[in-house]
Amino acid sequence: MTDRFETLIDRQIREAQERGEFDNLPGAGKPLPDRNEIADELWWVKRKLAEENLSMPLPPSLALRKEVHAALAQARGATTEAEVRRILEEINERIVEGNRKAMSGPPLNLMPYDIEEFLDEWRLSP
């Protein structure tokens, strides 16, 4: 006869299993998340950002490039010349300001857009 030595913790786990307290837990039967990913010291930050539907902060120069890209798309979809002018004037001010400052990140390499040239193209688009 083998005596089974059961620790207090083992007994508590066994009793909880018998009561069904581990049944239907979130993620039950699913693989562990990120099991095959390379170890990354910022894994928890990336997971939290994904859970909150946020994005990693960009260096200021890249953030401005992203703003410029969005502004150009918005200007292309504008319905009036006044709206196109307003959008381009605002983004041109941001570009001038960005070029004036020393921004962290890769070089900005942007020049203000020629509003009249942009409007000529905008008028020809369907």
PDB file of C-alpha atoms in Angstrom:
ATOM      1  CA  MET A   1       0.000   0.000   0.000  1.00  0.00           C
ATOM      2  CA  THR A   2       1.380   3.363  -1.018  1.00  0.00           C
ATOM      3  CA  ASP A   3       0.614   6.314   1.168  1.00  0.00           C
ATOM      4  CA  ARG A   4      -0.160   9.352  -0.844  1.00  0.00           C
ATOM      5  CA  PHE A   5       1.345  12.453   0.629  1.00  0.00           C
ATOM      6  CA  GLU A   6      -0.785  15.428  -0.370  1.00  0.00           C
ATOM      7  CA  THR A   7       0.346  18.935   0.498  1.00  0.00           C
ATOM      8  CA  LEU A   8      -2.116  21.603   1.522  1.00  0.00           C
ATOM      9  CA  ILE A   9      -1.729  23.271  -1.882  1.00  0.00           C
ATOM     10  CA  ASP A  10      -2.226  19.986  -3.751  1.00  0.00           C
ATOM     11  CA  ARG A  11      -5.397  19.328  -1.733  1.00  0.00           C
ATOM     12  CA  GLN A  12      -6.762  22.827  -2.415  1.00  0.00           C
ATOM     13  CA  ILE A  13      -6.123  22.427  -6.158  1.00  0.00           C
ATOM     14  CA  ARG A  14      -7.714  18.956  -6.216  1.00  0.00           C
ATOM     15  CA  GLU A  15     -10.791  20.154  -4.346  1.00  0.00           C
ATOM     16  CA  ALA A  16     -11.141  23.194  -6.635  1.00  0.00           C
ATOM     17  CA  GLN A  17     -10.922  20.872  -9.658  1.00  0.00           C
ATOM     18  CA  GLU A  18     -13.582  18.627  -8.185  1.00  0.00           C
ATOM     19  CA  ARG A  19     -15.858  21.639  -7.650  1.00  0.00           C
ATOM     20  CA  GLY A  20     -15.280  22.633 -11.313  1.00  0.00           C
ATOM     21  CA  GLU A  21     -13.614  25.947 -10.519  1.00  0.00           C
ATOM     22  CA  PHE A  22     -11.119  25.476 -13.362  1.00  0.00           C
ATOM     23  CA  ASP A  23     -13.801  24.656 -15.941  1.00  0.00           C
ATOM     24  CA  ASN A  24     -14.559  27.208 -18.692  1.00  0.00           C
ATOM     25  CA  LEU A  25     -11.701  29.568 -17.856  1.00  0.00           C
ATOM     26  CA  PRO A  26     -10.858  32.172 -20.551  1.00  0.00           C
ATOM     27  CA  GLY A  27      -8.387  30.679 -22.990  1.00  0.00           C
ATOM     28  CA  ALA A  28      -9.047  27.091 -21.883  1.00  0.00           C
ATOM     29  CA  GLY A  29      -7.984  24.661 -24.581  1.00  0.00           C
ATOM     30  CA  LYS A  30      -6.172  27.366 -26.555  1.00  0.00           C
ATOM     31  CA  PRO A  31      -2.401  27.591 -27.067  1.00  0.00           C
ATOM     32  CA  LEU A  32      -0.476  29.954 -24.849  1.00  0.00           C
ATOM     33  CA  PRO A  33      -0.176  33.355 -26.542  1.00  0.00           C
ATOM     34  CA  ASP A  34       3.207  34.406 -27.903  1.00  0.00           C
ATOM     35  CA  ARG A  35       4.643  30.951 -27.193  1.00  0.00           C
ATOM     36  CA  ASN A  36       6.717  30.854 -30.361  1.00  0.00           C
ATOM     37  CA  GLU A  37       7.853  34.476 -30.433  1.00  0.00           C
ATOM     38  CA  ILE A  38      11.435  35.520 -29.857  1.00  0.00           C
ATOM     39  CA  ALA A  39      11.982  36.872 -26.355  1.00  0.00           C
ATOM     40  CA  ASP A  40      11.370  40.612 -26.340  1.00  0.00           C
ATOM     41  CA  GLU A  41      11.832  42.720 -23.240  1.00  0.00           C
ATOM     42  CA  LEU A  42       8.955  44.985 -24.328  1.00  0.00           C
ATOM     43  CA  TRP A  43       6.510  42.110 -24.938  1.00  0.00           C
ATOM     44  CA  TRP A  44       4.155  43.318 -22.226  1.00  0.00           C
ATOM     45  CA  VAL A  45       4.079  46.866 -23.655  1.00  0.00           C
ATOM     46  CA  LYS A  46       3.267  45.556 -27.123  1.00  0.00           C
ATOM     47  CA  ARG A  47       0.548  43.259 -25.761  1.00  0.00           C
ATOM     48  CA  LYS A  48      -1.040  46.109 -23.757  1.00  0.00           C
ATOM     49  CA  LEU A  49      -0.980  48.391 -26.797  1.00  0.00           C
ATOM     50  CA  ALA A  50      -2.637  45.675 -28.894  1.00  0.00           C
ATOM     51  CA  GLU A  51      -5.288  45.031 -26.225  1.00  0.00           C
ATOM     52  CA  GLU A  52      -6.058  48.753 -26.000  1.00  0.00           C
ATOM     53  CA  ASN A  53      -5.954  49.139 -29.806  1.00  0.00           C
ATOM     54  CA  LEU A  54      -3.124  51.671 -29.561  1.00  0.00           C
ATOM     55  CA  SER A  55       0.077  51.999 -31.555  1.00  0.00           C
ATOM     56  CA  MET A  56       3.693  52.352 -30.550  1.00  0.00           C
ATOM     57  CA  PRO A  57       4.750  55.969 -30.250  1.00  0.00           C
ATOM     58  CA  LEU A  58       6.762  57.098 -33.254  1.00  0.00           C
ATOM     59  CA  PRO A  59       9.796  59.366 -33.217  1.00  0.00           C
ATOM     60  CA  PRO A  60       8.629  62.931 -33.949  1.00  0.00           C
ATOM     61  CA  SER A  61      10.012  63.004 -37.498  1.00  0.00           C
ATOM     62  CA  LEU A  62       8.178  59.783 -38.426  1.00  0.00           C
ATOM     63  CA  ALA A  63       5.005  60.961 -36.687  1.00  0.00           C
ATOM     64  CA  LEU A  64       5.081  64.132 -38.799  1.00  0.00           C
ATOM     65  CA  ARG A  65       5.585  62.107 -41.985  1.00  0.00           C
ATOM     66  CA  LYS A  66       2.527  60.065 -41.009  1.00  0.00           C
ATOM     67  CA  GLU A  67       0.541  63.283 -40.427  1.00  0.00           C
ATOM     68  CA  VAL A  68       1.633  64.583 -43.852  1.00  0.00           C
ATOM     69  CA  HIS A  69       0.534  61.357 -45.529  1.00  0.00           C
ATOM     70  CA  ALA A  70      -2.887  61.564 -43.828  1.00  0.00           C
ATOM     71  CA  ALA A  71      -3.247  65.269 -44.690  1.00  0.00           C
ATOM     72  CA  LEU A  72      -2.493  64.657 -48.367  1.00  0.00           C
ATOM     73  CA  ALA A  73      -5.102  61.890 -48.482  1.00  0.00           C
ATOM     74  CA  GLN A  74      -7.589  64.205 -46.785  1.00  0.00           C
ATOM     75  CA  ALA A  75      -6.797  67.008 -49.252  1.00  0.00           C
ATOM     76  CA  ARG A  76      -7.272  64.670 -52.218  1.00  0.00           C
ATOM     77  CA  GLY A  77     -10.723  63.787 -50.889  1.00  0.00           C
ATOM     78  CA  ALA A  78     -11.714  67.370 -50.107  1.00  0.00           C
ATOM     79  CA  THR A  79     -14.826  68.736 -51.780  1.00  0.00           C
ATOM     80  CA  THR A  80     -13.835  72.400 -52.087  1.00  0.00           C
ATOM     81  CA  GLU A  81     -10.711  74.345 -53.011  1.00  0.00           C
ATOM     82  CA  ALA A  82     -10.967  76.225 -49.721  1.00  0.00           C
ATOM     83  CA  GLU A  83     -10.798  72.941 -47.838  1.00  0.00           C
ATOM     84  CA  VAL A  84      -7.766  71.788 -49.867  1.00  0.00           C
ATOM     85  CA  ARG A  85      -6.010  75.110 -49.173  1.00  0.00           C
ATOM     86  CA  ARG A  86      -6.743  74.930 -45.447  1.00  0.00           C
ATOM     87  CA  ILE A  87      -5.440  71.361 -45.151  1.00  0.00           C
ATOM     88  CA  LEU A  88      -2.259  72.084 -47.129  1.00  0.00           C
ATOM     89  CA  GLU A  89      -1.577  75.371 -45.346  1.00  0.00           C
ATOM     90  CA  GLU A  90      -1.826  73.615 -41.981  1.00  0.00           C
ATOM     91  CA  ILE A  91       0.432  70.729 -42.982  1.00  0.00           C
ATOM     92  CA  ASN A  92       2.912  73.109 -44.647  1.00  0.00           C
ATOM     93  CA  GLU A  93       3.162  75.026 -41.353  1.00  0.00           C
ATOM     94  CA  ARG A  94       3.897  71.741 -39.549  1.00  0.00           C
ATOM     95  CA  ILE A  95       6.562  70.853 -42.138  1.00  0.00           C
ATOM     96  CA  VAL A  96       8.262  74.269 -41.825  1.00  0.00           C
ATOM     97  CA  GLU A  97       8.180  73.968 -38.041  1.00  0.00           C
ATOM     98  CA  GLY A  98       9.580  70.429 -38.222  1.00  0.00           C
ATOM     99  CA  ASN A  99      12.428  71.514 -40.491  1.00  0.00           C
ATOM    100  CA  ARG A 100      13.229  74.425 -38.175  1.00  0.00           C
ATOM    101  CA  LYS A 101      13.564  72.198 -35.104  1.00  0.00           C
ATOM    102  CA  ALA A 102      15.961  69.387 -34.483  1.00  0.00           C
ATOM    103  CA  MET A 103      13.537  66.463 -34.333  1.00  0.00           C
ATOM    104  CA  SER A 104      14.504  63.040 -33.060  1.00  0.00           C
ATOM    105  CA  GLY A 105      14.260  60.135 -35.455  1.00  0.00           C
ATOM    106  CA  PRO A 106      15.304  59.849 -39.090  1.00  0.00           C
ATOM    107  CA  PRO A 107      15.751  63.073 -41.062  1.00  0.00           C
ATOM    108  CA  LEU A 108      12.456  64.686 -42.022  1.00  0.00           C
ATOM    109  CA  ASN A 109      13.411  65.362 -45.673  1.00  0.00           C
ATOM    110  CA  LEU A 110      10.112  67.122 -46.434  1.00  0.00           C
ATOM    111  CA  MET A 111       9.463  70.449 -48.093  1.00  0.00           C
ATOM    112  CA  PRO A 112       6.190  72.376 -47.995  1.00  0.00           C
ATOM    113  CA  TYR A 113       3.786  71.453 -50.776  1.00  0.00           C
ATOM    114  CA  ASP A 114       3.024  73.841 -53.651  1.00  0.00           C
ATOM    115  CA  ILE A 115      -0.659  74.503 -53.033  1.00  0.00           C
ATOM    116  CA  GLU A 116      -1.388  75.796 -56.543  1.00  0.00           C
ATOM    117  CA  GLU A 117       0.278  72.788 -58.159  1.00  0.00           C
ATOM    118  CA  PHE A 118      -1.643  70.449 -55.865  1.00  0.00           C
ATOM    119  CA  LEU A 119      -4.892  72.271 -56.706  1.00  0.00           C
ATOM    120  CA  ASP A 120      -4.203  71.911 -60.451  1.00  0.00           C
ATOM    121  CA  GLU A 121      -3.942  68.136 -59.999  1.00  0.00           C
ATOM    122  CA  TRP A 122      -6.942  68.084 -57.625  1.00  0.00           C
ATOM    123  CA  ARG A 123      -9.135  69.876 -60.179  1.00  0.00           C
ATOM    124  CA  LEU A 124      -8.301  67.242 -62.813  1.00  0.00           C
ATOM    125  CA  SER A 125      -9.093  64.280 -60.572  1.00  0.00           C
ATOM    126  CA  PRO A 126     -12.543  62.658 -60.887  1.00  0.00           C
TER     127      PRO A 126
END
